[in-house]
Amino acid sequence: MASEQAIDQQQIDYSNLINSLPTRWEIELEFVQSLSNIPYVNYLAQNNYLNDENFINYLKYLQYWTDPKYAKFLVYPNCLHVLKLLQDENFRKNIINQEFMNGLMNDMVKRWQNDEQSGNEQEDNKSENTNSMPTFKIENGETVS
């Protein structure tokens, strides 16, 4: 009888553990949002994640977050712009460069400052600002936006 109670308790503990783990959706939400952290994206490049075909395919898969029914859950919507940039091979090669990373971060900060200043404008103007993303020059002279 004592062993049955111990087994029941183990099953309850296991169920509690399973229920406390994040769902796949929560993990993907957190990861996509982490892409708004440019030094983290630089870290991914430095550690060759951005050269791994499986990881690149995962980034392609994550584009479902651009759908408004998913995007509404994002706290850091700039992550979608970075996700789009990561689809470009030249961007993936250049983000490892410290100057390029700093330029991207500076452009994003300027954009946030502009959004703050125009915060009192009408909703239509705000959505136009949200859709206008900075463009970046990459090594071969190509422009990525």
PDB file of C-alpha atoms in Angstrom:
ATOM      1  CA  MET A   1       0.000   0.000   0.000  1.00  0.00           C
ATOM      2  CA  ALA A   2       2.830   2.382   0.834  1.00  0.00           C
ATOM      3  CA  SER A   3       4.461   1.655  -2.521  1.00  0.00           C
ATOM      4  CA  GLU A   4       1.183   2.444  -4.342  1.00  0.00           C
ATOM      5  CA  GLN A   5       1.028   5.809  -2.555  1.00  0.00           C
ATOM      6  CA  ALA A   6       4.645   6.487  -3.505  1.00  0.00           C
ATOM      7  CA  ILE A   7       3.889   5.664  -7.151  1.00  0.00           C
ATOM      8  CA  ASP A   8       0.785   7.887  -7.077  1.00  0.00           C
ATOM      9  CA  GLN A   9       2.868  10.715  -5.610  1.00  0.00           C
ATOM     10  CA  GLN A  10       5.526  10.246  -8.315  1.00  0.00           C
ATOM     11  CA  GLN A  11       2.838  10.420 -11.000  1.00  0.00           C
ATOM     12  CA  ILE A  12       1.441  13.611  -9.465  1.00  0.00           C
ATOM     13  CA  ASP A  13       4.944  15.108  -9.256  1.00  0.00           C
ATOM     14  CA  TYR A  14       5.597  14.141 -12.885  1.00  0.00           C
ATOM     15  CA  SER A  15       2.272  15.649 -13.999  1.00  0.00           C
ATOM     16  CA  ASN A  16       3.044  18.863 -12.123  1.00  0.00           C
ATOM     17  CA  LEU A  17       6.467  19.012 -13.759  1.00  0.00           C
ATOM     18  CA  ILE A  18       5.046  18.477 -17.247  1.00  0.00           C
ATOM     19  CA  ASN A  19       2.334  21.091 -16.680  1.00  0.00           C
ATOM     20  CA  SER A  20       4.901  23.637 -15.487  1.00  0.00           C
ATOM     21  CA  LEU A  21       7.067  23.366 -18.626  1.00  0.00           C
ATOM     22  CA  PRO A  22       6.608  26.002 -21.338  1.00  0.00           C
ATOM     23  CA  THR A  23       4.721  25.023 -24.473  1.00  0.00           C
ATOM     24  CA  ARG A  24       6.314  25.016 -27.908  1.00  0.00           C
ATOM     25  CA  TRP A  25       4.348  28.188 -28.700  1.00  0.00           C
ATOM     26  CA  GLU A  26       5.775  29.917 -25.602  1.00  0.00           C
ATOM     27  CA  ILE A  27       9.318  28.825 -26.471  1.00  0.00           C
ATOM     28  CA  GLU A  28       8.980  30.079 -30.040  1.00  0.00           C
ATOM     29  CA  LEU A  29       7.427  33.354 -28.854  1.00  0.00           C
ATOM     30  CA  GLU A  30      10.337  33.931 -26.497  1.00  0.00           C
ATOM     31  CA  PHE A  31      12.932  33.031 -29.122  1.00  0.00           C
ATOM     32  CA  VAL A  32      11.424  35.234 -31.841  1.00  0.00           C
ATOM     33  CA  GLN A  33      11.349  38.163 -29.434  1.00  0.00           C
ATOM     34  CA  SER A  34      14.975  37.533 -28.468  1.00  0.00           C
ATOM     35  CA  LEU A  35      15.867  38.475 -32.051  1.00  0.00           C
ATOM     36  CA  SER A  36      15.193  42.117 -31.173  1.00  0.00           C
ATOM     37  CA  ASN A  37      18.349  41.865 -29.021  1.00  0.00           C
ATOM     38  CA  ILE A  38      20.993  42.669 -31.641  1.00  0.00           C
ATOM     39  CA  PRO A  39      23.983  41.553 -29.499  1.00  0.00           C
ATOM     40  CA  TYR A  40      22.227  38.183 -29.162  1.00  0.00           C
ATOM     41  CA  VAL A  41      21.903  37.946 -32.955  1.00  0.00           C
ATOM     42  CA  ASN A  42      25.616  38.802 -33.153  1.00  0.00           C
ATOM     43  CA  TYR A  43      26.270  35.992 -30.643  1.00  0.00           C
ATOM     44  CA  LEU A  44      24.346  33.583 -32.883  1.00  0.00           C
ATOM     45  CA  ALA A  45      26.568  34.619 -35.794  1.00  0.00           C
ATOM     46  CA  GLN A  46      29.784  34.309 -33.778  1.00  0.00           C
ATOM     47  CA  ASN A  47      28.819  30.787 -32.748  1.00  0.00           C
ATOM     48  CA  ASN A  48      28.000  29.732 -36.332  1.00  0.00           C
ATOM     49  CA  TYR A  49      24.273  29.235 -35.797  1.00  0.00           C
ATOM     50  CA  LEU A  50      23.640  31.497 -38.782  1.00  0.00           C
ATOM     51  CA  ASN A  51      25.683  29.130 -40.963  1.00  0.00           C
ATOM     52  CA  ASP A  52      23.696  26.051 -39.928  1.00  0.00           C
ATOM     53  CA  GLU A  53      21.151  25.056 -42.587  1.00  0.00           C
ATOM     54  CA  ASN A  54      18.819  23.573 -39.947  1.00  0.00           C
ATOM     55  CA  PHE A  55      18.864  26.828 -37.996  1.00  0.00           C
ATOM     56  CA  ILE A  56      18.231  28.862 -41.152  1.00  0.00           C
ATOM     57  CA  ASN A  57      15.244  26.616 -41.916  1.00  0.00           C
ATOM     58  CA  TYR A  58      13.999  27.198 -38.373  1.00  0.00           C
ATOM     59  CA  LEU A  59      14.213  30.962 -38.958  1.00  0.00           C
ATOM     60  CA  LYS A  60      12.155  30.496 -42.144  1.00  0.00           C
ATOM     61  CA  TYR A  61       9.602  28.458 -40.224  1.00  0.00           C
ATOM     62  CA  LEU A  62       9.309  31.202 -37.583  1.00  0.00           C
ATOM     63  CA  GLN A  63       8.001  33.649 -40.166  1.00  0.00           C
ATOM     64  CA  TYR A  64       4.509  32.550 -39.201  1.00  0.00           C
ATOM     65  CA  TRP A  65       4.874  35.144 -36.418  1.00  0.00           C
ATOM     66  CA  THR A  66       4.369  37.859 -39.058  1.00  0.00           C
ATOM     67  CA  ASP A  67       0.727  36.779 -39.309  1.00  0.00           C
ATOM     68  CA  PRO A  68      -1.330  39.313 -37.294  1.00  0.00           C
ATOM     69  CA  LYS A  69      -3.065  36.526 -35.349  1.00  0.00           C
ATOM     70  CA  TYR A  70       0.358  35.650 -33.870  1.00  0.00           C
ATOM     71  CA  ALA A  71       2.095  39.046 -34.068  1.00  0.00           C
ATOM     72  CA  LYS A  72      -0.414  40.536 -31.627  1.00  0.00           C
ATOM     73  CA  PHE A  73       1.309  38.580 -28.840  1.00  0.00           C
ATOM     74  CA  LEU A  74       4.723  40.146 -29.492  1.00  0.00           C
ATOM     75  CA  VAL A  75       5.969  42.684 -26.970  1.00  0.00           C
ATOM     76  CA  TYR A  76       8.988  43.571 -29.153  1.00  0.00           C
ATOM     77  CA  PRO A  77       7.648  43.874 -32.722  1.00  0.00           C
ATOM     78  CA  ASN A  78      11.064  44.919 -34.082  1.00  0.00           C
ATOM     79  CA  CYS A  79      11.978  41.250 -33.767  1.00  0.00           C
ATOM     80  CA  LEU A  80       9.932  40.651 -36.930  1.00  0.00           C
ATOM     81  CA  HIS A  81      12.125  43.073 -38.836  1.00  0.00           C
ATOM     82  CA  VAL A  82      15.256  41.292 -37.605  1.00  0.00           C
ATOM     83  CA  LEU A  83      13.668  37.940 -38.501  1.00  0.00           C
ATOM     84  CA  LYS A  84      13.120  39.294 -42.021  1.00  0.00           C
ATOM     85  CA  LEU A  85      16.724  40.534 -42.190  1.00  0.00           C
ATOM     86  CA  LEU A  86      17.970  37.110 -41.082  1.00  0.00           C
ATOM     87  CA  GLN A  87      16.420  35.579 -44.206  1.00  0.00           C
ATOM     88  CA  ASP A  88      19.128  37.391 -46.205  1.00  0.00           C
ATOM     89  CA  GLU A  89      22.429  35.512 -46.484  1.00  0.00           C
ATOM     90  CA  ASN A  90      24.474  38.719 -46.741  1.00  0.00           C
ATOM     91  CA  PHE A  91      22.901  40.077 -43.573  1.00  0.00           C
ATOM     92  CA  ARG A  92      23.709  36.819 -41.767  1.00  0.00           C
ATOM     93  CA  LYS A  93      27.338  37.159 -42.864  1.00  0.00           C
ATOM     94  CA  ASN A  94      27.598  40.836 -41.901  1.00  0.00           C
ATOM     95  CA  ILE A  95      25.933  40.774 -38.486  1.00  0.00           C
ATOM     96  CA  ILE A  96      29.059  39.130 -37.054  1.00  0.00           C
ATOM     97  CA  ASN A  97      30.897  42.424 -37.748  1.00  0.00           C
ATOM     98  CA  GLN A  98      30.944  44.641 -34.635  1.00  0.00           C
ATOM     99  CA  GLU A  99      30.596  47.894 -36.618  1.00  0.00           C
ATOM    100  CA  PHE A 100      27.657  46.521 -38.582  1.00  0.00           C
ATOM    101  CA  MET A 101      25.998  45.338 -35.364  1.00  0.00           C
ATOM    102  CA  ASN A 102      26.530  48.739 -33.717  1.00  0.00           C
ATOM    103  CA  GLY A 103      25.125  50.522 -36.769  1.00  0.00           C
ATOM    104  CA  LEU A 104      22.028  48.346 -36.674  1.00  0.00           C
ATOM    105  CA  MET A 105      21.568  48.992 -32.954  1.00  0.00           C
ATOM    106  CA  ASN A 106      22.001  52.756 -33.420  1.00  0.00           C
ATOM    107  CA  ASP A 107      19.467  52.810 -36.259  1.00  0.00           C
ATOM    108  CA  MET A 108      16.958  50.909 -34.129  1.00  0.00           C
ATOM    109  CA  VAL A 109      17.441  53.294 -31.195  1.00  0.00           C
ATOM    110  CA  LYS A 110      16.889  56.288 -33.507  1.00  0.00           C
ATOM    111  CA  ARG A 111      13.738  54.640 -34.794  1.00  0.00           C
ATOM    112  CA  TRP A 112      12.435  54.071 -31.266  1.00  0.00           C
ATOM    113  CA  GLN A 113      13.185  57.700 -30.392  1.00  0.00           C
ATOM    114  CA  ASN A 114      11.284  58.869 -33.476  1.00  0.00           C
ATOM    115  CA  ASP A 115       8.356  56.627 -32.548  1.00  0.00           C
ATOM    116  CA  GLU A 116       8.300  58.114 -29.038  1.00  0.00           C
ATOM    117  CA  GLN A 117       8.326  61.668 -30.392  1.00  0.00           C
ATOM    118  CA  SER A 118       5.493  60.952 -32.799  1.00  0.00           C
ATOM    119  CA  GLY A 119       3.484  59.038 -30.194  1.00  0.00           C
ATOM    120  CA  ASN A 120       0.744  61.673 -30.131  1.00  0.00           C
ATOM    121  CA  GLU A 121       0.075  61.457 -33.877  1.00  0.00           C
ATOM    122  CA  GLN A 122      -3.013  59.801 -35.307  1.00  0.00           C
ATOM    123  CA  GLU A 123      -3.149  55.996 -35.514  1.00  0.00           C
ATOM    124  CA  ASP A 124      -2.732  56.013 -39.322  1.00  0.00           C
ATOM    125  CA  ASN A 125       0.556  57.868 -39.091  1.00  0.00           C
ATOM    126  CA  LYS A 126       1.734  55.556 -36.331  1.00  0.00           C
ATOM    127  CA  SER A 127       1.122  52.451 -38.430  1.00  0.00           C
ATOM    128  CA  GLU A 128       3.023  54.043 -41.313  1.00  0.00           C
ATOM    129  CA  ASN A 129       5.991  54.613 -38.970  1.00  0.00           C
ATOM    130  CA  THR A 130       5.790  51.028 -37.763  1.00  0.00           C
ATOM    131  CA  ASN A 131       6.049  49.732 -41.303  1.00  0.00           C
ATOM    132  CA  SER A 132       8.999  51.936 -42.240  1.00  0.00           C
ATOM    133  CA  MET A 133      12.073  50.051 -41.175  1.00  0.00           C
ATOM    134  CA  PRO A 134      15.664  51.205 -41.458  1.00  0.00           C
ATOM    135  CA  THR A 135      17.821  50.029 -44.347  1.00  0.00           C
ATOM    136  CA  PHE A 136      21.351  48.730 -43.952  1.00  0.00           C
ATOM    137  CA  LYS A 137      24.324  48.644 -46.299  1.00  0.00           C
ATOM    138  CA  ILE A 138      26.145  45.337 -46.297  1.00  0.00           C
ATOM    139  CA  GLU A 139      29.653  44.438 -47.427  1.00  0.00           C
ATOM    140  CA  ASN A 140      28.939  44.004 -51.126  1.00  0.00           C
ATOM    141  CA  GLY A 141      27.159  47.389 -51.272  1.00  0.00           C
ATOM    142  CA  GLU A 142      23.715  45.804 -51.351  1.00  0.00           C
ATOM    143  CA  THR A 143      20.987  47.435 -49.267  1.00  0.00           C
ATOM    144  CA  VAL A 144      18.811  45.377 -46.945  1.00  0.00           C
ATOM    145  CA  SER A 145      15.627  46.734 -45.418  1.00  0.00           C
TER     146      SER A 145
END
